[in-house]
Every structure is written in C-alpha cells, then in structure tokens.
Tab-separated table of C-alpha atoms and ligand atoms in Angstrom:
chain	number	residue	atom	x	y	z
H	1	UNK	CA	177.534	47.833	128.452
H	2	UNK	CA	180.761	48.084	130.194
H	3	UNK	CA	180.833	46.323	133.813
H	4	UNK	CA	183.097	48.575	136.251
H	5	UNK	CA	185.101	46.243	138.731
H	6	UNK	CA	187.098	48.516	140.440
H	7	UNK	CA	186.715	48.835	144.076
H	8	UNK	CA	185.126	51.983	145.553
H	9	UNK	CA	187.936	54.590	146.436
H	10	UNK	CA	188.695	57.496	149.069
H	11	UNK	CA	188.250	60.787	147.950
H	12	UNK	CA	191.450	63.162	148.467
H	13	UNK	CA	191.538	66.130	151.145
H	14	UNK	CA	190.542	69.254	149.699
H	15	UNK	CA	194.222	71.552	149.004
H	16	UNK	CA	193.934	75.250	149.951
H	17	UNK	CA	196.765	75.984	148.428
H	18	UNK	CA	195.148	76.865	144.922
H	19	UNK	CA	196.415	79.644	143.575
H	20	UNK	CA	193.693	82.065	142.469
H	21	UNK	CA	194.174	84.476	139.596
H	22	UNK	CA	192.087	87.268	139.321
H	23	UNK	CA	192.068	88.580	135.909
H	24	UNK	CA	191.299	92.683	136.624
H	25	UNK	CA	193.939	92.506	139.212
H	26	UNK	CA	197.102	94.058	137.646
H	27	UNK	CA	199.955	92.229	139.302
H	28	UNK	CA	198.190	88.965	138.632
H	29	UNK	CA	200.599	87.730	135.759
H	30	UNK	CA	203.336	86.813	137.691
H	31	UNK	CA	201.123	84.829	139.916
H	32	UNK	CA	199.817	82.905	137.873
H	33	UNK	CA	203.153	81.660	136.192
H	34	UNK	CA	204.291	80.626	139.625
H	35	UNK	CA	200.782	78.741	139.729
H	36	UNK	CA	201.847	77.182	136.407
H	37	UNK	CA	205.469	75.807	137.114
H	38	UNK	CA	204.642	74.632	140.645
H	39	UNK	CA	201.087	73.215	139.906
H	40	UNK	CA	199.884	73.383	136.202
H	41	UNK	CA	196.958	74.224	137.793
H	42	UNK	CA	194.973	77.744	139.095
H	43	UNK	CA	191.486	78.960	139.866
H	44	UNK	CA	190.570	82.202	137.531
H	45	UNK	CA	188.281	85.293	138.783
H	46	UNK	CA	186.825	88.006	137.040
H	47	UNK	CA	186.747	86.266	133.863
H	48	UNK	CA	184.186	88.338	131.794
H	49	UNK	CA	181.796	85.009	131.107
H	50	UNK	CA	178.287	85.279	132.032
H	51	UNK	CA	176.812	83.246	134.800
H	52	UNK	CA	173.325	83.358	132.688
H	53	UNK	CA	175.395	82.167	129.983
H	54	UNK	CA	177.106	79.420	132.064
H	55	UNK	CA	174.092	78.141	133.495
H	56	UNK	CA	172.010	78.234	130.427
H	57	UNK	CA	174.558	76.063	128.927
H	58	UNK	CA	174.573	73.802	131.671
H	59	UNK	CA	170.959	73.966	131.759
H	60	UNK	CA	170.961	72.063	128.877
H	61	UNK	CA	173.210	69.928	129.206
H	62	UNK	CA	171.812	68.421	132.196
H	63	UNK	CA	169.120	68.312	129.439
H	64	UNK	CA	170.506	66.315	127.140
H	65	UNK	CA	171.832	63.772	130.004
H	66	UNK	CA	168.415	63.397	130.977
H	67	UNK	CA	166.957	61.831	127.440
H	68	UNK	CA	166.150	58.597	127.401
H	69	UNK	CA	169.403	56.514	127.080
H	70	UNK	CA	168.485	55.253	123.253
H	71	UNK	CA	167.885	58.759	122.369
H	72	UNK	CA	171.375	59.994	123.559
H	73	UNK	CA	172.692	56.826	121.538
H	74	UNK	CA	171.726	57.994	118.517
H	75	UNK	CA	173.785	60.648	118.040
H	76	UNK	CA	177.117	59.620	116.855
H	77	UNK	CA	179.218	57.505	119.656
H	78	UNK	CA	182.220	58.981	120.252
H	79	UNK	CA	185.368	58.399	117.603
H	80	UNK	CA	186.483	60.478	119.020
H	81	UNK	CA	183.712	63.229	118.908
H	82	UNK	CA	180.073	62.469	119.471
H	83	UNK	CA	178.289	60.713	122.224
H	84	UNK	CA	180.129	58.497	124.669
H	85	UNK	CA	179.410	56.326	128.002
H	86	UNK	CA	181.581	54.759	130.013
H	87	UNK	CA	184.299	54.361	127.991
H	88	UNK	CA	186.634	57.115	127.231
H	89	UNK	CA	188.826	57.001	124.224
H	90	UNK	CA	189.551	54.047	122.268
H	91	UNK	CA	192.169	52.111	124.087
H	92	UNK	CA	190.262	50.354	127.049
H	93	UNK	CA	189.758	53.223	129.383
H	94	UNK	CA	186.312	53.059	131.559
H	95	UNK	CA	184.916	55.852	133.622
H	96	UNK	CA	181.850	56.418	135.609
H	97	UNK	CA	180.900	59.038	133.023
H	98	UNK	CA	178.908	59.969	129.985
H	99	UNK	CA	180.167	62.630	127.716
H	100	UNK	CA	179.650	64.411	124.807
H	101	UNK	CA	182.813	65.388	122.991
H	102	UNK	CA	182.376	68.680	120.287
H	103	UNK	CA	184.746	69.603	117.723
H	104	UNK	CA	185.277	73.352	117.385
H	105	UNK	CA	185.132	74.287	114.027
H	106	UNK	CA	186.611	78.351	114.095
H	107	UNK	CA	185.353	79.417	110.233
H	108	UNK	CA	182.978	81.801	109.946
H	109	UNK	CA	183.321	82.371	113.856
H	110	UNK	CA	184.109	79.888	116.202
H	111	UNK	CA	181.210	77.299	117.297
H	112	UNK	CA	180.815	73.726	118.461
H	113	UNK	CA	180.467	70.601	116.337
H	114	UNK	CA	179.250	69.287	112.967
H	115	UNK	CA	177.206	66.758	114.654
H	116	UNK	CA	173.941	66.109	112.876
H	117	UNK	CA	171.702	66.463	115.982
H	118	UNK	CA	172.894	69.504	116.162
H	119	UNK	CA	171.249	71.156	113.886
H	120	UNK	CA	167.661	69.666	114.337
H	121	UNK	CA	165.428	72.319	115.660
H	122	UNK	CA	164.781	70.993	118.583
H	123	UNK	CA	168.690	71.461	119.704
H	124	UNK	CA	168.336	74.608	118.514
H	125	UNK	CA	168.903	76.561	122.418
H	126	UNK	CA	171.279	73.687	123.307
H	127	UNK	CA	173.387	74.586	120.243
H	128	UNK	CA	173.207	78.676	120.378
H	129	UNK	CA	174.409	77.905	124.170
H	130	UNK	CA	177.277	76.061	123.045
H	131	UNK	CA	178.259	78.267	120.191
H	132	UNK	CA	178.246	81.129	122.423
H	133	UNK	CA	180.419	79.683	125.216
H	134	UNK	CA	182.760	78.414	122.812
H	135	UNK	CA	183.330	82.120	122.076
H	136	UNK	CA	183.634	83.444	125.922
H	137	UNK	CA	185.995	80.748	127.159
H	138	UNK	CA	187.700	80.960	124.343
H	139	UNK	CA	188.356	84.550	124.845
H	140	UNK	CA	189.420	83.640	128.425
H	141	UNK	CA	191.700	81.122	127.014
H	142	UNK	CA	192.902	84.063	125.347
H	143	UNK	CA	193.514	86.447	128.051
H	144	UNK	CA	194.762	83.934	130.521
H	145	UNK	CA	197.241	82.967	127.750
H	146	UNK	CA	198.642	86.795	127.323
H	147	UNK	CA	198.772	86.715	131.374
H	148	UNK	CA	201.092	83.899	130.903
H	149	UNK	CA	203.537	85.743	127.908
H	150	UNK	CA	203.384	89.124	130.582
H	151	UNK	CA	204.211	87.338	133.235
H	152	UNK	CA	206.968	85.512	131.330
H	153	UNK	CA	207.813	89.131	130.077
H	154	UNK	CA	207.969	87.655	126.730
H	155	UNK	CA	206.926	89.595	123.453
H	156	UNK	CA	204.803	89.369	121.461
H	157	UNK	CA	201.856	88.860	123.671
H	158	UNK	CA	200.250	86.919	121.786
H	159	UNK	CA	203.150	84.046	121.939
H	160	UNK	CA	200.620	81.251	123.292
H	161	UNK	CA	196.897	83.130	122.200
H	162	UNK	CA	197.324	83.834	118.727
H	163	UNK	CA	197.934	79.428	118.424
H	164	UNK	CA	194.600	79.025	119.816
H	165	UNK	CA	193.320	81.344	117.806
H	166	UNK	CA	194.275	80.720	115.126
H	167	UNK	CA	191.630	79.811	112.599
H	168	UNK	CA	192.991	75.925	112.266
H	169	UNK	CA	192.993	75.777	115.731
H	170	UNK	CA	191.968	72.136	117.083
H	171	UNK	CA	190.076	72.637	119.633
H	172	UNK	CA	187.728	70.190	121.387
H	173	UNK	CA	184.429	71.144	124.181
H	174	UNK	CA	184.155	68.620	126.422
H	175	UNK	CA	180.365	68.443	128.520
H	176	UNK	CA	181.216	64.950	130.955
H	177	UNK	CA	178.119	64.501	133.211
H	178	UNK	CA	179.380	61.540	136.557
H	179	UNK	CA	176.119	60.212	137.693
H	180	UNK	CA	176.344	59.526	141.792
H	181	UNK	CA	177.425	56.463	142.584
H	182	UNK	CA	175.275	55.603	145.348
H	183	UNK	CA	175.223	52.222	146.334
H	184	UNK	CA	178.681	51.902	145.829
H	185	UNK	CA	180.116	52.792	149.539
H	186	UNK	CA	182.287	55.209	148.505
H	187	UNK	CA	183.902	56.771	145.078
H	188	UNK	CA	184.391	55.313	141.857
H	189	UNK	CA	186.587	56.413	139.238
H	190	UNK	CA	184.814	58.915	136.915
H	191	UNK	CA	187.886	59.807	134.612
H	192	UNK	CA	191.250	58.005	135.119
H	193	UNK	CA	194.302	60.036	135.772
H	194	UNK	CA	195.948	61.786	132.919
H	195	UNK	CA	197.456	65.270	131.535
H	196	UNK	CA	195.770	67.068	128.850
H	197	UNK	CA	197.827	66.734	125.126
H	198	UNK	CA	196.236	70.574	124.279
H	199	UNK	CA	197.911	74.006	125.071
H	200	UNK	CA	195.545	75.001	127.902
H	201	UNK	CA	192.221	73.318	129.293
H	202	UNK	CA	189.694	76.089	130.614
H	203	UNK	CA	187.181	73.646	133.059
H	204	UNK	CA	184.228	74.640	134.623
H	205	UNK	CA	181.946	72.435	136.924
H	206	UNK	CA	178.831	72.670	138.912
H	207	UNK	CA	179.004	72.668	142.899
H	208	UNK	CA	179.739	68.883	143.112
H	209	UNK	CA	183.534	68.325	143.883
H	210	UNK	CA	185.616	65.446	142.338
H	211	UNK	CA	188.380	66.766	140.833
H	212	UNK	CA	192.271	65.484	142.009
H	213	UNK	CA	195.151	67.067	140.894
H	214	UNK	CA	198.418	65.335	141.558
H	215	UNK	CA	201.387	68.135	143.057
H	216	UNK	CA	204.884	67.979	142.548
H	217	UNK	CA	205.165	65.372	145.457
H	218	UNK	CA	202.889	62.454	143.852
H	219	UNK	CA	200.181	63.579	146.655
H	220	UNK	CA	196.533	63.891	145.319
H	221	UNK	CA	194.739	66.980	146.432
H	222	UNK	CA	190.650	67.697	145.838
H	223	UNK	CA	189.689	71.014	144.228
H	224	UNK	CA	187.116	72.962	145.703
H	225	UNK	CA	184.043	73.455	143.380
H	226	UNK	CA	183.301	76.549	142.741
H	227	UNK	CA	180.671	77.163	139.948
H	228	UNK	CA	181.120	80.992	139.465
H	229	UNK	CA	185.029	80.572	138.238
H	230	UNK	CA	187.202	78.873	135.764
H	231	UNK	CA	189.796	76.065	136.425
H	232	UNK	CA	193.069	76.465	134.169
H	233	UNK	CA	195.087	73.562	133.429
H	234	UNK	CA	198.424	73.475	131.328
H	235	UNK	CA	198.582	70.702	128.878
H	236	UNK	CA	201.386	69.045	127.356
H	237	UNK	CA	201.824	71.495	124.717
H	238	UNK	CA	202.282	74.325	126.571
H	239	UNK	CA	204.973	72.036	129.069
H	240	UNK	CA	206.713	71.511	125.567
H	241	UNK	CA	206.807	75.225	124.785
H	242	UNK	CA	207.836	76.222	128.092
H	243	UNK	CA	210.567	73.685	128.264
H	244	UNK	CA	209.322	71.929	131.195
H	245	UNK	CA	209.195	75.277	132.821
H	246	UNK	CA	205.178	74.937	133.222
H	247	UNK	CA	203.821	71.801	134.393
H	248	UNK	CA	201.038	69.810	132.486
H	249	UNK	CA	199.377	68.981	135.256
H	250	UNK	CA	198.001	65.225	136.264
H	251	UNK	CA	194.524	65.052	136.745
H	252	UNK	CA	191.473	63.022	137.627
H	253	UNK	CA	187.912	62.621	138.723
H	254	UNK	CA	186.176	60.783	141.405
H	255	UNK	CA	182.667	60.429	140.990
H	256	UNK	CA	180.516	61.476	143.868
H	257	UNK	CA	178.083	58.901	146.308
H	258	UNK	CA	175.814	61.623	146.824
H	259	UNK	CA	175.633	64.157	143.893
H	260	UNK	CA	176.111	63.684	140.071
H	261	UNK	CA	179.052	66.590	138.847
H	262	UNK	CA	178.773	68.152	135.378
H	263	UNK	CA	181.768	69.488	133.894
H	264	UNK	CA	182.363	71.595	130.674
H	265	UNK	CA	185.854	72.246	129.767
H	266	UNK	CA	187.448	73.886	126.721
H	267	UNK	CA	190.501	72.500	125.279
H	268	UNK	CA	192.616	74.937	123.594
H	269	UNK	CA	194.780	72.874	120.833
H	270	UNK	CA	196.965	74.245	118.015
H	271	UNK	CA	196.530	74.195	114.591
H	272	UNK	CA	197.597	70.597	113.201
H	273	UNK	CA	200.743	71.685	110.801
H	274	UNK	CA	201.740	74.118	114.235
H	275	UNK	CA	205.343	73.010	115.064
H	276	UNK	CA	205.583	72.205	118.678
H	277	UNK	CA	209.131	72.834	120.605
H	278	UNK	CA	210.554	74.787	123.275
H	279	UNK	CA	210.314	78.446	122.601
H	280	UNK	CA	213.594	80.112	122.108
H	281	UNK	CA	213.108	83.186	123.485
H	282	UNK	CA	212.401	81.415	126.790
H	283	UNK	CA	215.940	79.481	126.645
H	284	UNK	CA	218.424	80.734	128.952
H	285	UNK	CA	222.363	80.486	127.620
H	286	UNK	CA	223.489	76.962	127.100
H	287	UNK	CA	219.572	75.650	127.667
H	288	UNK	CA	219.140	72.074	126.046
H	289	UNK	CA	215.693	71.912	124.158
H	290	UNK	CA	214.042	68.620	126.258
H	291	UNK	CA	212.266	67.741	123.721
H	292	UNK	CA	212.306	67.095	119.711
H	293	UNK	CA	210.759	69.124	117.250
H	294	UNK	CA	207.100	67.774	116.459
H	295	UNK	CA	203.904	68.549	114.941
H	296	UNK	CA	200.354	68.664	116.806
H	297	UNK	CA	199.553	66.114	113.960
H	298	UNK	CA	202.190	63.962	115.137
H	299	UNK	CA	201.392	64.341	118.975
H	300	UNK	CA	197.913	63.963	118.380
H	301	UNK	CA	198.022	61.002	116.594
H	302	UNK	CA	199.785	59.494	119.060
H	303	UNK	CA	198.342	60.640	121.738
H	304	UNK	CA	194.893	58.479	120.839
H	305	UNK	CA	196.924	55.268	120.345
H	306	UNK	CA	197.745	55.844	124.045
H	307	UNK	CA	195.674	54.548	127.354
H	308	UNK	CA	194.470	57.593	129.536
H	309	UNK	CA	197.071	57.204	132.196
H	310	UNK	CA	200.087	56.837	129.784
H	311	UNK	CA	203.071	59.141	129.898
H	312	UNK	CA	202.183	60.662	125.983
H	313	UNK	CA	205.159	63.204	126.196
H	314	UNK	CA	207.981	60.259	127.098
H	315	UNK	CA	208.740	59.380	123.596
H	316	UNK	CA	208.961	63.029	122.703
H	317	UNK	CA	211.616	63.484	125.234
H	318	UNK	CA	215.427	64.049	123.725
J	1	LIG	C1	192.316	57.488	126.321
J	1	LIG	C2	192.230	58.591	125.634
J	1	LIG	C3	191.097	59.568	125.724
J	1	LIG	C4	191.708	60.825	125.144
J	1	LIG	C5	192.482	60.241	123.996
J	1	LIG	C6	193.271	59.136	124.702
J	1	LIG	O1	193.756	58.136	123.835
J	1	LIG	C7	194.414	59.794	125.498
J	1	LIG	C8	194.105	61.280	125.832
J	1	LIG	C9	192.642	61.484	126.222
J	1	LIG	C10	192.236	62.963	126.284
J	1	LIG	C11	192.370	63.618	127.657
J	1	LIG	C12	191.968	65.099	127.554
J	1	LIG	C13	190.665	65.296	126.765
J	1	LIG	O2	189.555	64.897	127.569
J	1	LIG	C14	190.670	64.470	125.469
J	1	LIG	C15	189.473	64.819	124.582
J	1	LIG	C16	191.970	64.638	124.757
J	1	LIG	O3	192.240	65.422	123.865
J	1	LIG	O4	192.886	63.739	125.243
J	1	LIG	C17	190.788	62.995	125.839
J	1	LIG	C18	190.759	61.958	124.706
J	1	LIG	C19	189.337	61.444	124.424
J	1	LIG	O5	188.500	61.349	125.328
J	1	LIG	O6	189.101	61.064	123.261
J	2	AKG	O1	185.268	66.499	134.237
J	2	AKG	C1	186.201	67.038	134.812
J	2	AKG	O2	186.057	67.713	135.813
J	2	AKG	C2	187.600	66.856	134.251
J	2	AKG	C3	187.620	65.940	133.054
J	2	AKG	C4	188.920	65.926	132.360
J	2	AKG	O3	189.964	66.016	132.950
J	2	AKG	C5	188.929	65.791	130.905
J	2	AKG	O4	187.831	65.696	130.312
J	2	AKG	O5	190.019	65.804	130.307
J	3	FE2	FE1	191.646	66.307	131.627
C-alpha cells in the first residue's frame, strides 16, 4: 500500500479555447494541424465509434473496478501491462489511480491483451468490448492521422497511419479508473504530469473532468468532459517526426472530491525496429533535423527507466 502525502491541490480553469475537429467537415485538416503545433491537443467529432460500443466498454470497466480488491490483484500487476494501483510505472511515480494497462497484439486482427483473465469465460463481454474498441479507435487513430498528412499536404497519406497500422505496431489500451477523493478538501494528483512517448493518444473519459493540459505559456488549463467525443494528443513521436513542428503535449490528471473519472485511451506506437526522425519531406531548405536518428526500441526503453514527469525526448535532442 502506497501512502499519498501530497497536499490537496486546485483544480485549473476550464480553457475554451479547444480546438474541435470535426471529422465529416471537409476543411477540417488544416484545423487541426494548427490545433497540433499550438496545443498538441484537440477535441474530435463525428468520429464513426459507437456510443453503445463506448459505453458497453465502459460498462465494464467500471465492472472490473468494482471487484473485490484481491480479485483485481490477481491478475498480473502491472510490468508494465496488467493490473496496477497507485503506482504508475516503475520508477516511484504514485497516482490516485488504478489502471489496467493492455497490450495490443494486431495478428489475426487487432485486439487487447494476452492477459490470462482474459480469456476466462466470465471476461468473456469485458474482452469482446475491448477487442472491438481497439478496432474503432484505432480506425480513428487512423483517420485523424491522414487529417494530419492532408493538412500538412504531404503524400502519401498514409505518412503517420500506415506506422500505426502496421501489423508490429506497439500499441498499448489504457482503462485508469480515479476514485473521488472525498475527504481530502480538495484534488489530489491522479496521474502526474507528463507527454505521451507514442505517435498519437486517442482518450476518452466519462462526464467527470480532471484533465490539465499545459499551453505554450506553462499555464495549466482543464478540459471539458465530454463523453460523446475523442481527445487527441500528439506524443513524442509524432513531435520527432514533425520536427518540433507538432507539440507533444504535457498532460495530467486531478482526481475529483466529488466524482470518480474513468478514462480509456488508445496509444498509437510504432512498430519497435520503426526508425524515428524528422520526416524529410516536411524539412524546409537548410532545416536542421533536432533530433538524432533512433529506434522506438531505443526510445521505449528509455522511456521506462524515466520518472513520469521527466523530459524523455532531451537526450534525443542534437
Ligand atoms: C513512469 C512511467 C509510466 C510510463 C512509463 C514511465 O516510465 C514513463 C512514461 C509513462 C507512460 C505515459 C503514457 C502512457 O500512460 C504509458 C503507458 C506510456 O507508454 O508511457 C505510461 C507508462 C506506464 O504507465 O507504464
Ligand atoms: O486518464 C486520463 O484522462 C489521462 C491519463 C494519461 O494521460 C495517460 O494514461 O497517459
Ligand atoms: Fe498521458
């Protein structure tokens, strides 16, 4: 049991300023790369998912956060994938959050996690949910990811998407459940600040607000829930491909006195041998590449030597 110190904290004012993409809305590339090199950060509309789908899978999620605590501790604690509470990654971190953390395996189609418990039949609706969201984000990983090349006006269109699809793809689900923290007189951390190390994170969340995203200033801004849509964030891979051009966005969750938030986000990684550098057809004359040439292997694996907070990219940086 990990005891959390930390004094209770102020919860940000909620930005307006978030740009929202719609996806059927024609002109809506070039939005949303202005919403990715100013913020790292945009709502998404119209994505094509399902709210029976959404809320079955959070349906059961909430399910499986409401077993008995020794039941969710048998299936595997997180390291990294599995079951985890309080503690996020290996380094020290501590949240006021419990998590499961699914690896998506993409052969024969793309589903979530070997885990064992899994495939008992009693998980059997909790893991046909999963398997089928992993396919609809994914796909909206997809599209938002062509948006991105259009609005760009880079070819092929498939720059970003066909790395995330790719059938070596690593890509991780994420479900984090932040009980309330009632009692405490005010917020507690839920999940530290940080960027995500992927190409794109796809979040979605119930009604229960939290989430801080840091601007360009240093200022930290709430989101708005809203369950019906799709937050996008750019992760550090895509701010390496883009040559700084998009921002991987700083991030973080306060955990609420009066509501518990459940989050599900899909993180869109490359394939482990994928190279990772600046691409060149986004390099104006005389550009200097920021950063060195490096696997996902090789960012990964140094990534989860790193505390949550840590700047990963810095010792990637020419
Ligand atoms: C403290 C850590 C948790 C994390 C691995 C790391 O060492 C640094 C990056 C963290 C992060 C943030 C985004 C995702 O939630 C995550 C799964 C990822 O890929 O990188 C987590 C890692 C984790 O929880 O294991
Ligand atoms: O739970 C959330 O809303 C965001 C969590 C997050 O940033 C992460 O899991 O990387
Ligand atoms: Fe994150």
């Amino acid at each position: 049991m990990v005891v959390l110190t930390k004094p209770a904290l102020k919860p940000a004012n909620f930005y307006s300023g978030i740009p929202v993409v719609d996806l059927l809305e024609p002109g809506s590339a070039a939005l949303l790369v202005s919403a990715c090199e100013e913020l790292g950060f945009f709502k998404v509309t119209n994505h094509g998912v399902p709210m029976e789908l959404i809320a079955r899978l959070e349906a059961e999620t909430v399910k499986f956060f409401s077993l008995p605590q020794h039941e969710k501790e048998l299936v595997c604690s997180a390291n990294p994938f599995g079951y985890g509470n309080r503690r996020i990654g290996s380094n020290g971190d501590v949240g006021w959050v419990e998590y499961l953390l699914l690896e998506i395996i993409s052969k024969p189609v793309p589903h979530a996690s070997s885990l064992a418990f899994l495939r008992e039949p009693s998980a059997k609706s909790f893991c046909c949910a999963l398997n089928e969201y992993v396919m609809a984000v994914r796909r909206v990983a997809c599209k938002v990811l062509e948006k991105m090349a259009e609005g760009l006006k880079i070819e092929p269109r498939d720059v970003f998407s066909k790395v995330v699809m790719d059938e070596e793809s690593d890509s991780v689900l994420r479900l984090n459940h932040y009980p309330s923290c009632q009692g405490f007189n005010g917020s507690m951390t839920g999940f530290g600040e940080h960027t995500d190390p992927q190409i794109i994170s796809v979040l979605r969340s119930n009604n229960t607000s939290g989430l801080e995203i840091s601007l360009k200033n240093g200022s930290w801004v709430s989101v708005l829930p809203d369950q019906e849509s799709f937050f996008v964030n750019v992760g550090d891979s895509l701010q390496v491909m883009t040559n700084g051009r998009f921002r991987s966005v700083r991030h973080r969750v306060l955990a609420n006195g009066n509501k518990s938030r459940v989050s599900m986000i899909y993180f869109g990684g490359p394939p482990s041998r994928e190279r990772l550098a600046p691409l060149p057809l986004l390099m104006g004359e005389g550009e200097k590449s920021l950063y060195r040439e490096f696997t996902w292997c090789e960012y990964k694996t140094s990534a989860y030597k790193t505390r949550l907070g840590d700047d990963r990219l810095g010792q990637f940086q020419r």
